[in-house]
Every structure is written in structure tokens, then in C-alpha cells.
């Protein structure tokens, strides 16, 4: 390519950037207008709701449907995700608490869902995220709920039982783990590997094969593990890209998770009910009486109405020995007439039924 050709293409890019810039600014002014309309149409004492997850899901889906390339759908949606995040920040900067410290996969999930224009607050434990949301100190919380290799995150399920929260969104993240060391580490004398218990479990076979005699130490998060090894000489951490970058660690081995499709699903919790989008999921907790066939009774209405269950999890109930509650996720919104009917049928048989929330299926 000649210098002249390159110059001409850059002139074209400059001119396109000017147009993109003007269009993004016009969109941002439009969002400011939306905020004005929302404020103007409030009834006496009503609180404005600026964040609209159902609308955001619609915008991102539309972008993906209309995208003709060469950028991929996910890539294009990610760009629009950030534009929308900045537009929302003009209306109201969202405050989001997540399972910290900085650099956790939960932080990455929060950014994937809300974009980077939010004010984010790392919390030390899952329960603290719930308490922060319950206290109204933040608009939303982000917590992990299940991993494709290791299963349920029980702390989150138990917190959902204890607190009155609304689930208003979900996001899935591919989880890649690396073995990380600080600059002073003697790599041939590693005697200890830190990580979160779930991450150690997700890399169990790799660790058995490569570091069978090294002590595995479970800490509160993999970002915490990364933070610790920064100053230590004989230790390594298992953590992801964000933590590696944040603490300036070197990757001794990359993508060491036992399953290449290792993914984690995260929930957005808050107090805002989300209207139907036509492509939603609902999460409920049900407790049935301890009698034969109870689980069958619970599942029949779903089957009879052709409603897809996406997950069912059992946890001991807090109210009696050997009694259980079921966490169920299914396709549909609790305002859909079909779903309404199923929930009514279940509540006739159940000891207790709580709808945790209906929310758009993850777009990104
Ligand atoms: O449509 C709205 O209600 C808006 O506030 C606009 C907008 C957007 O930028 O498209 C911004 C924030 C909302 O969460 C959803 C969409």
C-alpha cells in the first residue's frame, strides 16, 4: 500500500469519525430529553426510573439483528452497550455493588451488563452486596449464581432466601483462569497456590497434573489471591485477566481451567420490577411439603403448559431439618398469562412460593 493510499483512507476515517461523534452526541441529547420526559410524567410522590433493562435488551437485540459486519454482532453490541451506559449516566449515574475486590470476574460481569459509566463499589462478601442493595446505598448488586463446572454458588442462593430482592438481569461470562506470579517469585520453588475455592475446583485436574504436591489455599476471591502473591516469593495465584492486569502479575500458564467451556452466570439484584420483553426468564423459590411425589407435583404444571425449565437447584430450608426449597428458573415472564396460571397452580400445592423476578434473557 502506498503512502498516498494510506493518507486518503485516514482522511476518510477522520471524516467518518466526525459523523459518528455527531451522531453519538445527538443520541446523548436524546437520552437527556428522555430523562426530562420521565421526570415530567411523574405522579405525586413517584420516584423516576431512569434505568430500563427491558429497553436496553431491545436496543442491543436490534443492533445485533441489523448488523451487517464486518464487526461481529457481539462486538457491535458491546460498543452500543457502552454508548447506552454513558447516555444513562447523563440521566442518572447508576451505583452498582459487586463481589470484590477490584479485578474479580464479578466486576467484569458488572461491566459487561451495565457498561463502564457506572459508579462501582467492591464489597468483601456476597452477603454484603445484598445488604448494600437492601440499605439503598446502591441501585443494583452483582453476584455469581452458578458455574458450568462447579454448579451453584450456595452463598448467593442462601442470600436470595434471606433477603427480599428482585432479580432484574443476568449475564454469562466465559471464565479463563491463569497461573499468575509476582516479579519476585522463584518459579521453580512455588510452595503455595492461592485462589477462590470455586476457581481451585475449576482447575483441579490441571493442578493435580502440574502441581500435585503444592499447598492449595482458598481465599475470599481470586482477585484477593492475585493481590496476595504480588509481594510473596514462593506463591502463585489462580485468577483471570482483570486481576492479572490490575496487580501487574506474569502468566506462568494460561487458560488452565479443566473445561474449555467454563462459564459463570451472574445475577443483577435490586428492587426494580422489569416489564416483559418477549424473551424473558423468571426465577422462583418454592418450598413443598415433605411428602412423596412433591417434586413431581411441582414440575407437572410446567410440563403441561410447555414451559421450559432452565435450572432447578435444591437447598436445605432454614426452617426445619431435612426440609428443602427449590430454586427454579424458567423461560417466560411472571406477567405472561400462561406463566401466571402455572404459578397459581403451584401455589395451591406449595408451602411457600416466592417470585424472585422476571428479567430479559442475557443478550451479550
Ligand atoms: O429509553 C429510555 O428509557 C432511556 O432512558 C434511554 C436509554 C438509551 O440510551 O437508549 C438509556 C437508559 C435506559 O436504561 C434505556 C435506554
mmCIF file of C-alpha atoms in Angstrom, residues 95 130-140 165 271:
data_model
loop_
_atom_site.group_PDB
_atom_site.id
_atom_site.type_symbol
_atom_site.label_atom_id
_atom_site.label_comp_id
_atom_site.label_asym_id
_atom_site.label_seq_id
_atom_site.Cartn_x
_atom_site.Cartn_y
_atom_site.Cartn_z
ATOM 1 C CA UNK A 95 -24.368 2.861 41.611
ATOM 2 C CA UNK A 130 -27.183 -7.954 49.298
ATOM 3 C CA UNK A 131 -27.078 -5.708 52.382
ATOM 4 C CA UNK A 132 -25.773 -2.751 50.385
ATOM 5 C CA UNK A 133 -28.688 -3.092 47.949
ATOM 6 C CA UNK A 134 -31.221 -3.610 50.762
ATOM 7 C CA UNK A 135 -29.948 -0.486 52.536
ATOM 8 C CA UNK A 136 -30.465 1.559 49.345
ATOM 9 C CA UNK A 137 -26.781 2.561 49.260
ATOM 10 C CA UNK A 138 -26.573 1.355 45.635
ATOM 11 C CA UNK A 139 -29.119 0.839 42.843
ATOM 12 C CA UNK A 140 -28.042 -2.695 41.976
ATOM 13 C CA UNK A 165 -34.668 -8.799 46.439
ATOM 14 C CA UNK A 271 -35.734 -3.566 43.834
#
